[in-house]
Short mmCIF file of C-alpha atoms in Angstrom, two decimals:
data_model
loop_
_atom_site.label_atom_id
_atom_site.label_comp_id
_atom_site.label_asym_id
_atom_site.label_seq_id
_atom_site.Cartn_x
_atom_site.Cartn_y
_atom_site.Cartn_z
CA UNK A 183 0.00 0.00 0.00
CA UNK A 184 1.55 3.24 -0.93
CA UNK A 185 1.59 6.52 0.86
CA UNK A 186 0.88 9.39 -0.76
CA UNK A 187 2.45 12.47 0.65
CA UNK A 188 0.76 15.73 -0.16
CA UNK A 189 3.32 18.82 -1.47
CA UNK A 190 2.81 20.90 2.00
CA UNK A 191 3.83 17.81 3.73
CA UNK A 192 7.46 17.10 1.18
CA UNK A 193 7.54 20.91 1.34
CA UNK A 194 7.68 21.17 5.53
CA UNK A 195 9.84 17.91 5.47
CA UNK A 196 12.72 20.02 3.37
CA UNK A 197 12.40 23.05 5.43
CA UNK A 198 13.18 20.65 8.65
CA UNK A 199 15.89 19.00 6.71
CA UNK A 200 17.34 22.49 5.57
CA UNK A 201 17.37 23.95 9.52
CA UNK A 202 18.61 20.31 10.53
CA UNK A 203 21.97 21.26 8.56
CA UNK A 204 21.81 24.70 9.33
CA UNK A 205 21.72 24.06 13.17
CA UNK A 206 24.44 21.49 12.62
CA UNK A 207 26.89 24.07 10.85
CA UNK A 208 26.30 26.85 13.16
CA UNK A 209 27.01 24.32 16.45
CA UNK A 210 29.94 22.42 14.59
CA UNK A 211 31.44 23.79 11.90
CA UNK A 212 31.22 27.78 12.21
CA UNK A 213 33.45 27.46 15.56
CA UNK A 214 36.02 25.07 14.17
CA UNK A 215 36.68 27.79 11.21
CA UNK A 216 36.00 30.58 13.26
CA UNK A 217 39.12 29.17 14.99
CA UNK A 218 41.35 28.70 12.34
CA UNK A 219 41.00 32.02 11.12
CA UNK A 220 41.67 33.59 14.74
CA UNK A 221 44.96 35.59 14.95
CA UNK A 222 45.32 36.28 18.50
CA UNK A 223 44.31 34.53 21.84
CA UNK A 224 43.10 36.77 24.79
CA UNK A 225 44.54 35.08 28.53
CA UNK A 226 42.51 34.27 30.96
CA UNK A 227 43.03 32.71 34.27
CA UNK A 228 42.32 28.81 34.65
CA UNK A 229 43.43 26.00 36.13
CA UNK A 230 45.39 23.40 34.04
CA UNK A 231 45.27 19.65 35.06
CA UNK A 232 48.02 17.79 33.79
CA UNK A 233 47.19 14.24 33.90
CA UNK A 234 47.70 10.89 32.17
CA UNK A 235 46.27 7.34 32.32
CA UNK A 236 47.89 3.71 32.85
CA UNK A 237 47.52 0.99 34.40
CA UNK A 238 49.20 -0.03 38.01
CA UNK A 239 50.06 -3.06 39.80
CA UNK A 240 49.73 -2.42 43.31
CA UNK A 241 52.59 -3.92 45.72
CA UNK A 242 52.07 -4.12 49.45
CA UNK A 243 52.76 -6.06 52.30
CA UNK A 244 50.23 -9.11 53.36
CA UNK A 245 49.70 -11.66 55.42
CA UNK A 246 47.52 -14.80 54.63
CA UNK A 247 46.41 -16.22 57.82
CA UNK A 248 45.06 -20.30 57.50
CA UNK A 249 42.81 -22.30 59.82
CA UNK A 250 44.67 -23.59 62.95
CA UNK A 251 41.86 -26.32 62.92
CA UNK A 252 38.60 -27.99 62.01
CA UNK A 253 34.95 -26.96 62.03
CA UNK A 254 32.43 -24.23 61.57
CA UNK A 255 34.34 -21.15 60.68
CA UNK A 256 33.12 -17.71 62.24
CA UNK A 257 34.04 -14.12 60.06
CA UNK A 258 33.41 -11.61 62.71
CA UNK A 259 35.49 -8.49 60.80
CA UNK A 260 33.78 -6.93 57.82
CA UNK A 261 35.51 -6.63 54.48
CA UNK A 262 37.73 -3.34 54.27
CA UNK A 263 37.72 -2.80 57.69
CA UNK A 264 41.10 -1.27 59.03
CA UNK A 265 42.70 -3.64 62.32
CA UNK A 266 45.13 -3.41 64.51
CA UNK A 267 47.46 -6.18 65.01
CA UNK A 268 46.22 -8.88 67.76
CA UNK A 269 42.30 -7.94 66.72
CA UNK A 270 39.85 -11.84 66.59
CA UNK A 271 39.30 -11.63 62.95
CA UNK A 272 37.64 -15.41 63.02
CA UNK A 273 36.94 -18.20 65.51
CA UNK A 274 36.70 -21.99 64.76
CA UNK A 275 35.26 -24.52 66.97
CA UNK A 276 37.92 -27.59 66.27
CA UNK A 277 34.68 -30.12 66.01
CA UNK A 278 35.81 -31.11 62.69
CA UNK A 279 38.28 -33.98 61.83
CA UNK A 280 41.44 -32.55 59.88
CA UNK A 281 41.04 -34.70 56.57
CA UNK A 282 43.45 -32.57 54.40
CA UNK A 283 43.09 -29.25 52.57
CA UNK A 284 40.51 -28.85 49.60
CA UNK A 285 41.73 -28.90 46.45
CA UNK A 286 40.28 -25.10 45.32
CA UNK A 287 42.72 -24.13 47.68
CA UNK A 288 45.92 -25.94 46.91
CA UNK A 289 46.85 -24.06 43.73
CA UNK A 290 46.87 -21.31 45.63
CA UNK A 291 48.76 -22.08 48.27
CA UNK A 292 51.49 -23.51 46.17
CA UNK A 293 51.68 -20.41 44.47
CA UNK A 294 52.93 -19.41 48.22
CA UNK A 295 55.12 -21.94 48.92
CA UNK A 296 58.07 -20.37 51.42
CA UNK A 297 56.31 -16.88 51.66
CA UNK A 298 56.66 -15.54 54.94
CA UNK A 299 53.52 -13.86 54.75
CA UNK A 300 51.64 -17.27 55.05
CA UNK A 301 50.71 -17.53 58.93
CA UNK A 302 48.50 -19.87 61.26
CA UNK A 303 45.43 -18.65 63.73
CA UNK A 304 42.78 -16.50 64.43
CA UNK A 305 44.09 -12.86 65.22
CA UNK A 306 45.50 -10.64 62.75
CA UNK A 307 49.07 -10.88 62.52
CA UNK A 308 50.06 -7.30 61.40
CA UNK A 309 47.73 -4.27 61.34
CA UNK A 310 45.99 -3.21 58.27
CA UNK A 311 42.78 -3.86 56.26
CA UNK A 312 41.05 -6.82 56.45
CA UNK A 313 39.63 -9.13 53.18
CA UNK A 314 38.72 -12.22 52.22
CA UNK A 315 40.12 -12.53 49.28
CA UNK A 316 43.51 -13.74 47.99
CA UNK A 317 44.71 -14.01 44.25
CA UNK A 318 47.97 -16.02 45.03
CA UNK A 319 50.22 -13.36 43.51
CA UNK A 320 50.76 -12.01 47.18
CA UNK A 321 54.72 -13.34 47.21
CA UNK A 322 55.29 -12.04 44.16
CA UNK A 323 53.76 -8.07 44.58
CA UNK A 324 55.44 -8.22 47.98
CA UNK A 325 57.87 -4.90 49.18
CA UNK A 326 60.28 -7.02 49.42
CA UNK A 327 60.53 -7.79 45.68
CA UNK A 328 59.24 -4.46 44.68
CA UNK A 329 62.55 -4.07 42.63
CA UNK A 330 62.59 -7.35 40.76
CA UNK A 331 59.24 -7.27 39.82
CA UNK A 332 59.05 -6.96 35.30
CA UNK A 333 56.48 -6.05 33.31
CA UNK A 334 56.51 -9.47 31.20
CA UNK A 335 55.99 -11.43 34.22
CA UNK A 336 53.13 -9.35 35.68
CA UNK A 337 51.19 -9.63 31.95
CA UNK A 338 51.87 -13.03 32.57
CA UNK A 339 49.84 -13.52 35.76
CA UNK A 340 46.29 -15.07 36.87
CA UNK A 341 44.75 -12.19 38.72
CA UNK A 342 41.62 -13.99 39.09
CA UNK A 343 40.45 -13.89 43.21
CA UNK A 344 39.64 -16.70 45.61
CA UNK A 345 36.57 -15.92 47.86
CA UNK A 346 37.44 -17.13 51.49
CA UNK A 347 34.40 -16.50 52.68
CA UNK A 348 32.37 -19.69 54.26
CA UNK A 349 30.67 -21.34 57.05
CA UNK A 350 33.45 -23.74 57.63
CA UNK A 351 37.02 -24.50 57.17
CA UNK A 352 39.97 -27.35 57.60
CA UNK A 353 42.85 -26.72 59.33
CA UNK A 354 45.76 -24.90 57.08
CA UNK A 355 42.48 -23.29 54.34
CA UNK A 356 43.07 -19.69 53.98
CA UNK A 357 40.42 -17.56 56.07
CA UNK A 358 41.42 -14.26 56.05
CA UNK A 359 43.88 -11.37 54.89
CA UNK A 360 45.22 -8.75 55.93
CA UNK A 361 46.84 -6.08 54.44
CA UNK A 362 49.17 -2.98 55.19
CA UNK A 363 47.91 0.27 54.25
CA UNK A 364 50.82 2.69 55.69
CA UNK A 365 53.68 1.86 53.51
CA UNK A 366 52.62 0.43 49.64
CA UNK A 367 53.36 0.88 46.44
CA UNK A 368 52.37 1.33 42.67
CA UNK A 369 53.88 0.44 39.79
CA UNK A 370 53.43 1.57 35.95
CA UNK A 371 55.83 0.99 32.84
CA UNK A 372 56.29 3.79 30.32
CA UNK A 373 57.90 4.55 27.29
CA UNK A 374 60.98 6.95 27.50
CA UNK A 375 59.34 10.29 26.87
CA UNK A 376 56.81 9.75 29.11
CA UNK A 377 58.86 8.56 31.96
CA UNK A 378 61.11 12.02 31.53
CA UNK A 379 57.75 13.69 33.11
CA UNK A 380 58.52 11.62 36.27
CA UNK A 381 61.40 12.18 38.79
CA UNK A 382 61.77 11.03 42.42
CA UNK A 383 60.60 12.75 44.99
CA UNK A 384 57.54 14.54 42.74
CA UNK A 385 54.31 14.90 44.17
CA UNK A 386 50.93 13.12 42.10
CA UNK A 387 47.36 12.00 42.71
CA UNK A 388 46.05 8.34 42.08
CA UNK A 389 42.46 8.28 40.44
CA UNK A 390 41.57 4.90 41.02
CA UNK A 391 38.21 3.87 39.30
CA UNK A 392 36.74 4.00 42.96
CA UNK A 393 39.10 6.33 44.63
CA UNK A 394 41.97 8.39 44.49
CA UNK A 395 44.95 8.90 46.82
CA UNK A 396 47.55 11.26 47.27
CA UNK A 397 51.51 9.77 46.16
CA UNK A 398 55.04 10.22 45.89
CA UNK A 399 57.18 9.26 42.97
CA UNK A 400 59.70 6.93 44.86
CA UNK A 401 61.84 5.45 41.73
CA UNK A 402 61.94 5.36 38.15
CA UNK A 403 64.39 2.46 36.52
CA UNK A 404 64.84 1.78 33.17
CA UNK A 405 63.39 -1.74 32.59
CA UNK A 406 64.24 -3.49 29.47
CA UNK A 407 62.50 -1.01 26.53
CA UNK A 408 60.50 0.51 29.05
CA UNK A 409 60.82 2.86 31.98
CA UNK A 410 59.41 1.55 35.66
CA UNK A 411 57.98 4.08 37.78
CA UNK A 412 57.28 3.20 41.25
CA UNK A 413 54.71 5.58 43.28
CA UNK A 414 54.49 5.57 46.98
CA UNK A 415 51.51 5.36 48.62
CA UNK A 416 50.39 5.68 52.58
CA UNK A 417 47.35 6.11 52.60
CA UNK A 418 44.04 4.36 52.77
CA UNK A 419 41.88 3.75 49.60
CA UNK A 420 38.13 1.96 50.04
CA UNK A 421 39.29 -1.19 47.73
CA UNK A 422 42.98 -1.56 48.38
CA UNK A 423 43.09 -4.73 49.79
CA UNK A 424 40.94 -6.04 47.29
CA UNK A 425 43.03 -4.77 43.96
CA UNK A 426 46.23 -5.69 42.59
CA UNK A 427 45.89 -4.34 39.11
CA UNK A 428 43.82 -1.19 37.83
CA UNK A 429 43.67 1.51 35.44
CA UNK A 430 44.34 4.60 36.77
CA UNK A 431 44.73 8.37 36.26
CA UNK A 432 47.84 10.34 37.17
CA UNK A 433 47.62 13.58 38.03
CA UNK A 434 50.63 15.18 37.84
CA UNK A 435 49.88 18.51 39.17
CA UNK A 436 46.97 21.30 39.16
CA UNK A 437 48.18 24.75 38.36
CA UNK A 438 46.29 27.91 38.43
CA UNK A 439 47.44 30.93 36.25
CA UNK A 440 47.52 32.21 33.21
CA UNK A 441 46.44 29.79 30.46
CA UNK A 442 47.52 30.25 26.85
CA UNK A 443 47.41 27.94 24.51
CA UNK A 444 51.38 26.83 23.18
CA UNK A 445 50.85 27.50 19.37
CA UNK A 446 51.57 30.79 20.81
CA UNK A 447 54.60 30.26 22.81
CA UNK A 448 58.46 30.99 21.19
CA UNK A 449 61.88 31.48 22.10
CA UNK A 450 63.40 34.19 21.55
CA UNK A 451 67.31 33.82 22.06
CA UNK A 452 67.22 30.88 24.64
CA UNK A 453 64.00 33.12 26.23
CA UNK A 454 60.87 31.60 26.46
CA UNK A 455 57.78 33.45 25.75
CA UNK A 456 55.12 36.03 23.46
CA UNK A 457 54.07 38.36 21.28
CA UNK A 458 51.66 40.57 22.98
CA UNK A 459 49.61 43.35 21.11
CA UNK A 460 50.37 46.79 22.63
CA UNK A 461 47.93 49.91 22.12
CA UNK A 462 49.22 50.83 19.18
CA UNK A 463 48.39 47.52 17.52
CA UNK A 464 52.05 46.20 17.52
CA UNK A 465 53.13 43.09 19.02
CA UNK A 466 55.90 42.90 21.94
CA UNK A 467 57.91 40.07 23.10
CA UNK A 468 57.46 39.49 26.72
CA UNK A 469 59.03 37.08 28.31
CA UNK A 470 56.84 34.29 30.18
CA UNK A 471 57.78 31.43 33.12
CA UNK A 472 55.94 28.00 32.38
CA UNK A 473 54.56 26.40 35.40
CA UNK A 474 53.09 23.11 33.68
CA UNK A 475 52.16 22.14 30.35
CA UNK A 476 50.09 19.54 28.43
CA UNK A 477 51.46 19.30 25.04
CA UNK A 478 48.27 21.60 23.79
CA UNK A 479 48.23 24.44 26.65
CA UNK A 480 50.70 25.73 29.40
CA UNK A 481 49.27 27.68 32.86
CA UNK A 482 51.78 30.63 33.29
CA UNK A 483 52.94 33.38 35.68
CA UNK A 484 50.93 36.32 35.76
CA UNK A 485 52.31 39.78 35.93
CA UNK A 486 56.01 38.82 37.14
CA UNK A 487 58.63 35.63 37.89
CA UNK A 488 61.45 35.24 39.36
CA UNK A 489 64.25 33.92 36.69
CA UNK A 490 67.25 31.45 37.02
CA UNK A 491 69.48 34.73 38.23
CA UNK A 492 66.77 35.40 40.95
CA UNK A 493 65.33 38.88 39.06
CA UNK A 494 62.34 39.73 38.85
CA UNK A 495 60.99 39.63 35.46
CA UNK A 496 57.25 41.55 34.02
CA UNK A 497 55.67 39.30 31.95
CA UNK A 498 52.17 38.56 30.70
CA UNK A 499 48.95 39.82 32.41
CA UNK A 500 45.33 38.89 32.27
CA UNK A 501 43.86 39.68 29.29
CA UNK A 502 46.35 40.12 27.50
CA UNK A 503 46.24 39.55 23.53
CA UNK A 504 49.22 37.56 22.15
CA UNK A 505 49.97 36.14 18.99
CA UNK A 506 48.53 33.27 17.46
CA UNK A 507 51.34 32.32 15.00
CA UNK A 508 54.86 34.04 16.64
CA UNK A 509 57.18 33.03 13.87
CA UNK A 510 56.85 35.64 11.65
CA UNK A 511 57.07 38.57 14.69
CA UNK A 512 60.30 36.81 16.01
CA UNK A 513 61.45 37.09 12.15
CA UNK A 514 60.96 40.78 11.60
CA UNK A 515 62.20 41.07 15.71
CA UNK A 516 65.25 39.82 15.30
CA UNK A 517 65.92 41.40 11.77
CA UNK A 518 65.57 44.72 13.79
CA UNK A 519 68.25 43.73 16.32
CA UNK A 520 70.99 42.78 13.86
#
């Protein structure tokens, strides 16, 4: 059956269509050559986040405490909860008969073979956060072999988890563990350039997908092709005893100033910085002082810095208009000075 559709109808339909395109060129297309065709930028105070993403291997210290008998097995500590060393974390009534650990558990375990983390009772051995949970990778992610662990070997791993949670357990089962949340680490692997951005000692923030914490950068090693950088970490975070790997943002630093975009940024004679327009429509280098950049915009000083020689130096101010495209003022600028 076919629709007939009268000519007021076609005609209204191709008068949407037409403002449907028009709407669409004046939201996405009129800015983007609007743009292009701007000359100068005015500067305006903002605060630039320089951040990038990776994913991190956490390393801490933990102890896996096993059943020191038989029988119905009592959790009393919630999940996450912080301890202090000594705390009951479980009880077991010893009614059971000690026929031998379950297999679920023995590939586990063997994974722990020798690890002095692996203890016997009821109390929590160290203080830190409680779970019940254990991915058998706790030797390897331990402090103690923070500097041997390699990224081939950690893409290598099984990070799936073991729930200890249960009504009952045999003597030497995993029940609980805890871990230490005052003194651990992160690690990430990057490629050269990126790993310049890092040096010991430097301040960041961990965005966790759940969370974020405040860090330290406490090494950075070359590692085969790649760069290791090690962040330290001491304080809590909601799912710490829980992760081993995640994706996470760094944030290398927040930095309020001026912000100017770095198409605009040139150096003059070993000195940094812009062309700004004066009242007579001319443009004057001024020297600027970069606090942070990231690759597309840099927050600088306003009004004045102090230099390498300890001067103080004017530089840009708040709306100021600078230069879009410097190269051709630094041309006809340093053509004058010859």
């Amino acid at each position: 059956m076919k629709i007939k559709i009268s000519k007021k109808n076609r005609r209204l339909a191709v008068i949407y269509l037409a403002l449907l395109v028009i709407l669409y060129l004046v939201i996405y297309v009129v800015p983007k050559v609007t743009t292009i065709f701007e000359t100068t930028q005015v500067l305006e105070t903002g605060t630039l986040t320089v951040s990038c993403d990776g994913t991190g291997y956490i390393v801490k210290d933990e102890t896996i405490t096993t059943a020191d008998g038989t029988g119905e097995l009592v959790q009393s500590v919630f999940e996450g909860t912080v301890v202090k060393k000594g705390t009951k974390i479980v009880s077991i009534d010893n009614k059971g008969s000690d026929s031998g650990i379950r297999s679920k558990y023995k590939p586990f375990l063997k994974k722990l073979r020798n690890y002095a983390g692996v203890k016997s009772g009821s109390d929590a051995p160290i203080s830190g956060v409680c779970s019940y949970s254990m991915d058998g990778n706790e030797k390897y992610f331990a402090i103690d072999n923070l500097d041997r662990i390699k990224k081939d070997k950690v893409e290598s791993l099984d990070y799936d988890t073991l729930d200890l949670k249960r009504n009952s357990a045999k003597k030497g089962e995993p029940v609980f563990k805890i871990s230490r949340d005052d003194n651990w680490y992160v690690v990430f692997w990057f490629e050269k350039e990126q790993a310049k951005e890092y040096e010991e000692g430097m301040d960041a923030i961990l965005n966790f997908p759940d969370g974020s914490v405040p860090a330290k950068v406490f090494a950075v090693h070359k590692d085969d092709s790649l760069y290791k950088v090690i962040f330290y970490v001491n304080s809590y975070y909601e799912s710490f005893a829980s992760t081993r790997k995640a994706d996470i943002t760094i944030v290398k630093s927040n930095n309020t100033g001026l912000i100017i975009d770095n198409d605009c940024i040139v150096d003059k004679k070993g000195v940094t910085g812009v062309y700004v327009k004066d009242k007579d429509g001319d443009y004057q280098f001024k020297p600027i002082k970069v606090k942070a950049s990231d690759g597309k915009q840099s927050v600088v000083y306003d009004a004045t810095f102090t230099n390498e020689n300890y001067e103080l130096v004017e530089t840009v101010n708040v709306y100021d208009e600078v230069l879009r495209d410097p190269k051709s003022a630094l041309e006809k600028d340093l053509k004058k000075e010859r």
